[in-house]
Amino acid sequence: MTRLSHALLLLSLGAAASGSAQTRHDSSAPIDFSAAHQELDDRAKRVILSGDVVVRQSEMTLSAARMTIVYDGDLFGGGSPQASRVDASGGVTLVRPDQTARSQYAIYDLNRRVVTLIGNVALRQGNGNVINGGRLTFNLDTNRATIDGSSVGGGAPGATDSAPSGRVTGRFTAPKREDK
């Protein structure tokens, strides 16, 4: 069994052990954001947000130091622009019901309904289940998460959460049993 398939199996077992039942994410819900600063570049069809940025969509929250929202359509021509991608960097945190993931970078592809976290990734679920790696991909339609040990972005010096040497690491809680 490869390290990746082993990690996926453990992630599935961890989700079952925690009793979580993720519902399908509503990727058509409006995207609300707040930031200390906003810069609009309509020619490039992007909004650049910086300073404690928080983006919310349905039950999912993405926060980071900086984000770029790419949109399709015409913002000023009376059109109806729609976000197609969100890029986040700097202390990224993704929160979903019963899950929190942290990384250095994130890409949310709204058209594919996939969130990819890159660099020193830590996924926490339930009460103590944790997986660390280099890259984590969430499929918001299927609620499937895949993680690999890619050393992209490396680990922060002195960090104890990082997945060293490109390996996936983790810990899952086990049910308490009564001795009879």
Coordinates of N, CA and C in Angstrom, one line a residue:
M1 N 0.9 -1.2 0.0 CA 0.0 0.0 0.0 C 0.9 1.2 0.0
T2 N 0.6 2.2 -0.9 CA 1.5 3.4 -0.9 C 1.2 4.3 0.3
R3 N 2.1 5.2 0.5 CA 1.9 6.1 1.6 C 0.6 7.0 1.4
L4 N 0.4 7.4 0.2 CA -0.8 8.2 -0.1 C -2.1 7.4 0.1
S5 N -2.2 6.2 -0.4 CA -3.4 5.4 -0.2 C -3.6 5.0 1.3
H6 N -2.5 4.8 2.0 CA -2.5 4.5 3.4 C -3.1 5.8 4.2
A7 N -2.6 6.9 3.8 CA -3.1 8.2 4.4 C -4.6 8.4 4.1
L8 N -5.0 8.1 2.9 CA -6.4 8.2 2.5 C -7.3 7.3 3.3
L9 N -6.8 6.0 3.5 CA -7.6 5.1 4.3 C -7.7 5.5 5.7
L10 N -6.6 6.0 6.3 CA -6.6 6.5 7.7 C -7.5 7.8 7.8
L11 N -7.5 8.6 6.8 CA -8.4 9.8 6.8 C -9.9 9.4 6.8
S12 N -10.2 8.4 6.0 CA -11.6 7.9 6.0 C -11.9 7.3 7.3
L13 N -11.0 6.5 7.9 CA -11.3 5.9 9.2 C -11.4 6.9 10.3
G14 N -10.6 8.0 10.2 CA -10.7 9.1 11.1 C -12.0 9.8 11.1
A15 N -12.5 10.0 9.9 CA -13.8 10.6 9.7 C -14.9 9.8 10.3
A16 N -14.8 8.5 10.0 CA -15.8 7.6 10.6 C -15.8 7.5 12.1
A17 N -14.5 7.5 12.6 CA -14.4 7.4 14.1 C -14.9 8.7 14.8
S18 N -14.8 9.8 14.1 CA -15.2 11.1 14.7 C -16.7 11.2 14.6
G19 N -17.4 10.4 13.8 CA -18.8 10.5 13.6 C -19.2 11.7 12.8
S20 N -18.3 12.3 12.1 CA -18.7 13.5 11.3 C -19.4 13.0 10.0
A21 N -20.4 13.8 9.6 CA -21.1 13.5 8.4 C -21.1 14.9 7.6
Q22 N -20.1 15.1 6.8 CA -20.1 16.4 6.1 C -21.2 16.4 5.0
T23 N -21.8 17.5 4.9 CA -22.8 17.7 3.9 C -22.1 18.3 2.7
R24 N -22.7 18.2 1.5 CA -22.2 18.8 0.3 C -22.1 20.3 0.4
H25 N -21.0 20.9 0.1 CA -20.8 22.3 0.1 C -21.6 23.0 -1.0
D26 N -22.3 24.1 -0.6 CA -23.0 24.9 -1.6 C -22.1 25.9 -2.3
S27 N -21.4 25.5 -3.4 CA -20.5 26.3 -4.0 C -21.1 27.4 -4.9
S28 N -22.5 27.4 -4.9 CA -23.2 28.5 -5.7 C -23.7 29.6 -4.7
A29 N -23.4 29.4 -3.4 CA -23.8 30.4 -2.4 C -22.9 31.7 -2.6
P30 N -23.4 32.8 -2.3 CA -22.6 34.0 -2.4 C -21.3 34.0 -1.6
I31 N -20.3 34.7 -2.0 CA -19.0 34.8 -1.4 C -19.0 36.1 -0.7
D32 N -18.9 36.1 0.6 CA -18.7 37.3 1.4 C -17.3 37.5 1.9
F33 N -16.8 38.7 1.9 CA -15.4 38.9 2.3 C -15.2 40.1 3.1
S34 N -14.2 40.1 3.9 CA -13.8 41.3 4.6 C -12.2 41.4 4.6
A35 N -11.7 42.6 4.6 CA -10.2 42.8 4.5 C -9.9 44.2 5.0
A36 N -8.7 44.4 5.3 CA -8.2 45.7 5.7 C -8.1 46.6 4.5
H37 N -7.7 46.0 3.3 CA -7.5 46.8 2.1 C -8.0 46.0 0.9
Q38 N -8.5 46.7 -0.1 CA -9.0 46.1 -1.3 C -8.5 46.9 -2.5
E39 N -8.0 46.1 -3.5 CA -7.6 46.8 -4.8 C -8.3 46.1 -5.9
L40 N -8.9 46.8 -6.8 CA -9.7 46.3 -7.9 C -8.9 46.5 -9.2
D41 N -8.7 45.4 -10.0 CA -8.1 45.5 -11.3 C -9.0 44.9 -12.3
D42 N -10.0 45.8 -12.8 CA -11.0 45.3 -13.7 C -10.5 44.7 -15.0
R43 N -9.4 45.3 -15.5 CA -8.8 44.8 -16.8 C -8.3 43.4 -16.6
A44 N -7.7 43.1 -15.5 CA -7.2 41.7 -15.2 C -8.3 40.8 -14.6
K45 N -9.5 41.5 -14.3 CA -10.6 40.8 -13.7 C -10.3 40.1 -12.4
R46 N -9.7 40.9 -11.5 CA -9.4 40.4 -10.2 C -9.5 41.4 -9.1
V47 N -9.8 41.0 -7.9 CA -9.8 41.8 -6.7 C -8.7 41.3 -5.8
I48 N -7.9 42.2 -5.3 CA -6.8 41.8 -4.4 C -7.1 42.3 -3.0
L49 N -7.2 41.4 -2.1 CA -7.5 41.7 -0.7 C -6.3 41.5 0.2
S50 N -6.1 42.4 1.1 CA -5.0 42.1 2.0 C -5.3 42.6 3.4
G51 N -4.6 42.1 4.4 CA -4.8 42.5 5.8 C -5.9 41.7 6.5
D52 N -5.6 40.6 7.1 CA -6.6 39.8 7.9 C -7.8 39.5 7.0
V53 N -7.6 38.9 5.9 CA -8.7 38.6 4.9 C -9.5 37.4 5.4
V54 N -10.8 37.5 5.3 CA -11.7 36.5 5.6 C -12.8 36.4 4.5
V55 N -12.9 35.2 3.9 CA -13.8 34.9 2.9 C -14.8 33.8 3.4
R56 N -16.1 34.0 3.2 CA -17.1 33.0 3.7 C -18.0 32.6 2.5
Q57 N -18.2 31.3 2.4 CA -19.2 30.8 1.5 C -19.9 29.7 2.1
S58 N -21.2 29.8 2.3 CA -22.0 28.8 3.0 C -21.4 28.5 4.4
E59 N -21.0 27.3 4.6 CA -20.5 26.9 5.9 C -18.9 26.8 5.9
M60 N -18.3 27.3 4.9 CA -16.9 27.3 4.7 C -16.3 28.7 4.9
T61 N -15.2 28.8 5.7 CA -14.5 30.1 5.9 C -13.0 29.9 5.5
L62 N -12.5 30.8 4.7 CA -11.1 30.8 4.3 C -10.5 32.1 4.8
S63 N -9.4 32.0 5.5 CA -8.8 33.3 6.0 C -7.3 33.2 5.7
A64 N -6.7 34.4 5.5 CA -5.3 34.5 5.1 C -4.8 35.9 5.2
A65 N -3.6 36.2 5.1 CA -3.0 37.5 5.1 C -3.4 38.2 3.7
R66 N -3.5 37.5 2.6 CA -3.7 38.1 1.3 C -4.5 37.1 0.5
M67 N -5.4 37.6 -0.3 CA -6.2 36.8 -1.3 C -6.4 37.6 -2.6
T68 N -6.5 36.8 -3.6 CA -6.9 37.4 -4.9 C -8.1 36.6 -5.4
I69 N -9.2 37.3 -5.7 CA -10.4 36.7 -6.3 C -10.4 37.1 -7.7
V70 N -10.4 36.0 -8.6 CA -10.5 36.2 -10.0 C -12.0 36.0 -10.4
Y71 N -12.5 36.9 -11.3 CA -13.9 36.8 -11.7 C -14.0 36.9 -13.2
D72 N -15.1 36.4 -13.6 CA -15.5 36.4 -15.0 C -16.7 37.4 -15.2
G73 N -16.7 38.1 -16.3 CA -17.8 39.0 -16.5 C -17.3 40.4 -16.4
D74 N -18.2 41.4 -16.5 CA -17.8 42.8 -16.5 C -18.4 43.4 -15.2
L75 N -17.5 43.9 -14.4 CA -17.9 44.5 -13.1 C -18.6 45.9 -13.3
F76 N -18.2 46.7 -14.3 CA -18.7 48.0 -14.4 C -19.7 48.2 -15.6
G77 N -19.8 47.2 -16.4 CA -20.6 47.4 -17.6 C -22.0 46.9 -17.5
G78 N -22.5 46.8 -16.3 CA -23.8 46.4 -16.0 C -24.0 44.8 -16.1
G79 N -22.8 44.2 -16.2 CA -22.9 42.7 -16.2 C -23.0 42.1 -14.8
S80 N -22.9 40.8 -14.8 CA -23.0 40.1 -13.5 C -21.7 39.3 -13.3
P81 N -20.7 39.9 -12.7 CA -19.5 39.2 -12.5 C -19.6 38.0 -11.6
Q82 N -18.9 36.9 -11.8 CA -18.9 35.8 -11.0 C -17.5 35.3 -10.6
A83 N -17.3 35.1 -9.4 CA -16.0 34.6 -8.9 C -15.7 33.2 -9.5
S84 N -14.5 33.0 -10.0 CA -14.1 31.7 -10.6 C -13.0 31.1 -9.8
R85 N -12.2 31.9 -9.1 CA -11.0 31.3 -8.4 C -10.6 32.3 -7.2
V86 N -10.2 31.7 -6.1 CA -9.7 32.4 -5.0 C -8.3 31.9 -4.7
D87 N -7.3 32.7 -4.7 CA -5.9 32.4 -4.3 C -5.6 33.0 -3.0
A88 N -5.1 32.2 -2.0 CA -4.8 32.8 -0.7 C -3.4 32.5 -0.3
S89 N -2.7 33.4 0.4 CA -1.4 33.2 0.9 C -1.1 33.8 2.2
G90 N -0.2 33.2 3.0 CA 0.1 33.8 4.3 C -0.8 33.3 5.4
G91 N -0.4 32.3 6.1 CA -1.2 31.8 7.3 C -2.6 31.4 6.9
V92 N -2.7 30.6 5.9 CA -4.0 30.2 5.4 C -4.7 29.2 6.4
T93 N -6.0 29.5 6.7 CA -6.8 28.6 7.5 C -8.1 28.4 6.8
L94 N -8.5 27.1 6.6 CA -9.8 26.7 6.0 C -10.6 26.0 7.1
V95 N -11.8 26.5 7.3 CA -12.7 25.9 8.3 C -14.0 25.5 7.7
R96 N -14.3 24.2 7.9 CA -15.5 23.6 7.5 C -16.1 22.9 8.7
P97 N -17.4 22.6 8.7 CA -17.9 21.9 9.9 C -17.1 20.7 10.3
D98 N -16.6 20.7 11.5 CA -15.8 19.6 12.1 C -14.4 19.5 11.5
Q99 N -14.0 20.4 10.7 CA -12.6 20.3 10.1 C -12.0 21.7 10.1
T100 N -10.7 21.7 10.4 CA -9.9 22.9 10.2 C -8.6 22.5 9.5
A101 N -8.2 23.2 8.5 CA -6.9 22.9 7.8 C -6.1 24.2 7.7
R102 N -4.8 24.1 7.9 CA -3.9 25.2 7.8 C -2.8 24.9 6.8
S103 N -2.3 26.0 6.2 CA -1.3 25.8 5.2 C -0.7 27.2 4.9
Q104 N 0.3 27.2 4.0 CA 0.9 28.4 3.5 C 0.1 29.1 2.4
Y105 N -0.4 28.3 1.5 CA -1.1 28.7 0.3 C -2.4 27.9 0.1
A106 N -3.4 28.5 -0.6 CA -4.6 27.8 -0.9 C -5.1 28.3 -2.3
I107 N -5.7 27.4 -3.0 CA -6.4 27.8 -4.3 C -7.8 27.1 -4.2
Y108 N -8.8 28.0 -4.4 CA -10.2 27.5 -4.4 C -10.7 27.7 -5.8
D109 N -10.8 26.6 -6.6 CA -11.3 26.7 -8.0 C -12.8 26.5 -7.9
L110 N -13.6 27.5 -8.0 CA -15.0 27.5 -7.9 C -15.7 26.7 -9.0
N111 N -15.1 26.7 -10.2 CA -15.7 26.0 -11.3 C -15.6 24.5 -11.1
R112 N -14.5 24.0 -10.6 CA -14.3 22.6 -10.3 C -14.8 22.2 -8.9
R113 N -15.0 23.2 -8.1 CA -15.4 22.9 -6.7 C -14.4 22.1 -5.9
V114 N -13.1 22.6 -6.1 CA -12.0 22.0 -5.4 C -11.1 23.0 -4.7
V115 N -10.7 22.7 -3.4 CA -9.8 23.6 -2.7 C -8.5 22.8 -2.5
T116 N -7.4 23.4 -2.9 CA -6.1 22.8 -2.7 C -5.3 23.7 -1.8
L117 N -4.8 23.0 -0.7 CA -3.9 23.7 0.2 C -2.5 23.2 0.0
I118 N -1.5 24.1 0.0 CA -0.1 23.7 -0.3 C 0.8 24.3 0.8
G119 N 1.8 23.5 1.2 CA 2.9 24.0 2.1 C 2.6 23.8 3.5
N120 N 3.2 22.8 4.2 CA 3.1 22.6 5.6 C 1.6 22.5 6.0
V121 N 0.9 21.6 5.4 CA -0.5 21.4 5.6 C -0.8 20.6 6.9
A122 N -1.7 21.0 7.7 CA -2.2 20.3 8.8 C -3.7 20.3 8.8
L123 N -4.3 19.1 8.7 CA -5.8 18.9 8.7 C -6.2 18.3 10.1
R124 N -7.1 19.0 10.8 CA -7.6 18.5 12.0 C -9.1 18.3 11.9
Q125 N -9.5 17.1 12.4 CA -10.9 16.8 12.3 C -11.4 16.1 13.6
G126 N -12.5 16.5 14.1 CA -13.1 16.0 15.3 C -12.2 16.3 16.5
N127 N -12.2 15.4 17.4 CA -11.5 15.5 18.7 C -10.1 14.9 18.6
G128 N -9.2 15.5 17.9 CA -7.8 15.0 18.0 C -7.3 14.3 16.7
N129 N -8.1 14.0 15.7 CA -7.6 13.4 14.5 C -6.9 14.5 13.7
V130 N -5.6 14.1 13.3 CA -4.8 15.1 12.6 C -4.0 14.4 11.5
I131 N -3.9 15.0 10.3 CA -3.0 14.5 9.3 C -2.2 15.7 8.8
N132 N -0.9 15.5 8.6 CA 0.1 16.5 8.1 C 0.7 16.1 6.8
G133 N 0.9 17.1 5.9 CA 1.5 16.7 4.6 C 1.9 18.0 3.9
G134 N 2.2 17.8 2.7 CA 2.6 19.0 1.9 C 1.5 19.6 1.0
R135 N 0.6 18.7 0.6 CA -0.5 19.2 -0.3 C -1.8 18.5 0.1
L136 N -2.9 19.2 0.2 CA -4.2 18.7 0.6 C -5.2 19.1 -0.5
T137 N -6.0 18.2 -1.0 CA -7.0 18.6 -2.0 C -8.4 18.2 -1.4
F138 N -9.3 19.1 -1.3 CA -10.7 18.9 -0.9 C -11.6 18.9 -2.1
N139 N -12.3 17.9 -2.4 CA -13.4 17.9 -3.4 C -14.7 18.3 -2.7
L140 N -15.2 19.5 -2.9 CA -16.4 19.9 -2.2 C -17.6 19.2 -2.6
D141 N -17.7 18.6 -3.7 CA -18.9 17.8 -4.1 C -18.9 16.5 -3.4
T142 N -17.8 15.8 -3.3 CA -17.8 14.5 -2.7 C -17.3 14.4 -1.3
N143 N -16.8 15.6 -0.8 CA -16.2 15.7 0.6 C -15.0 14.7 0.7
R144 N -14.4 14.4 -0.4 CA -13.2 13.6 -0.3 C -11.9 14.5 -0.2
A145 N -11.1 14.1 0.8 CA -9.8 14.8 1.0 C -8.7 13.9 0.6
T146 N -7.7 14.4 -0.2 CA -6.5 13.6 -0.4 C -5.3 14.5 0.0
I147 N -4.3 13.8 0.6 CA -3.2 14.5 1.1 C -1.9 13.7 0.6
D148 N -0.9 14.5 0.3 CA 0.3 13.8 0.0 C 1.5 14.5 0.7
G149 N 2.6 13.8 0.7 CA 3.7 14.3 1.5 C 4.6 15.2 0.7
S150 N 4.2 15.8 -0.4 CA 5.0 16.7 -1.2 C 5.7 17.7 -0.2
S151 N 6.9 17.9 -0.5 CA 7.6 18.9 0.4 C 7.5 20.3 -0.1
V152 N 6.5 20.6 -1.0 CA 6.3 21.9 -1.5 C 6.2 22.9 -0.4
G153 N 6.9 24.0 -0.4 CA 6.8 25.0 0.6 C 7.6 24.7 1.9
G154 N 8.0 23.4 2.0 CA 8.8 23.1 3.2 C 8.1 23.3 4.5
G155 N 8.8 23.0 5.6 CA 8.2 23.2 6.9 C 8.8 24.5 7.5
A156 N 8.1 25.0 8.4 CA 8.6 26.2 9.1 C 9.7 25.8 10.1
P157 N 10.7 26.5 10.2 CA 11.8 26.1 11.1 C 11.2 26.0 12.6
G158 N 11.5 24.9 13.2 CA 11.1 24.6 14.5 C 9.7 24.1 14.7
A159 N 9.0 24.0 13.5 CA 7.6 23.5 13.6 C 7.5 22.0 13.9
T160 N 6.6 21.7 14.8 CA 6.4 20.3 15.1 C 5.3 19.6 14.4
D161 N 4.5 20.4 13.7 CA 3.3 19.9 13.0 C 3.6 19.5 11.6
S162 N 4.8 19.9 11.0 CA 5.1 19.6 9.6 C 5.3 18.1 9.3
A163 N 5.1 17.8 8.1 CA 5.4 16.4 7.6 C 6.8 16.4 7.1
P164 N 7.8 15.8 7.9 CA 9.2 15.9 7.5 C 9.4 15.0 6.2
S165 N 10.4 15.5 5.5 CA 11.0 14.7 4.3 C 9.9 14.2 3.4
G166 N 8.9 14.9 3.1 CA 7.9 14.6 2.1 C 7.0 13.4 2.5
R167 N 6.8 13.1 3.8 CA 6.0 12.0 4.2 C 4.7 12.6 4.8
V168 N 3.6 11.8 4.7 CA 2.4 12.1 5.3 C 2.4 11.5 6.7
T169 N 2.0 12.3 7.7 CA 2.0 11.8 9.1 C 0.6 12.1 9.7
G170 N 0.3 11.4 10.8 CA -1.0 11.7 11.3 C -1.2 11.0 12.7
R171 N -2.3 11.3 13.3 CA -2.8 10.6 14.5 C -4.3 10.6 14.5
F172 N -4.8 9.4 14.9 CA -6.3 9.3 15.0 C -6.6 8.9 16.4
T173 N -7.7 9.3 16.9 CA -8.2 8.9 18.2 C -8.8 7.5 18.1
A174 N -8.8 6.8 19.1 CA -9.4 5.5 19.2 C -10.5 5.5 20.2
P175 N -11.5 4.7 20.0 CA -12.6 4.7 21.0 C -12.1 4.1 22.4
K176 N -12.6 4.7 23.5 CA -12.2 4.1 24.8 C -13.1 2.9 25.0
R177 N -12.4 1.9 25.6 CA -13.1 0.6 25.8 C -13.0 0.3 27.3
E178 N -14.1 -0.2 27.8 CA -14.2 -0.6 29.2 C -13.6 -2.0 29.3
D179 N -12.7 -2.2 30.3 CA -12.3 -3.6 30.6 C -13.3 -4.3 31.4
K180 N -13.6 -5.5 31.1 CA -14.6 -6.3 31.8 C -14.0 -7.5 32.4

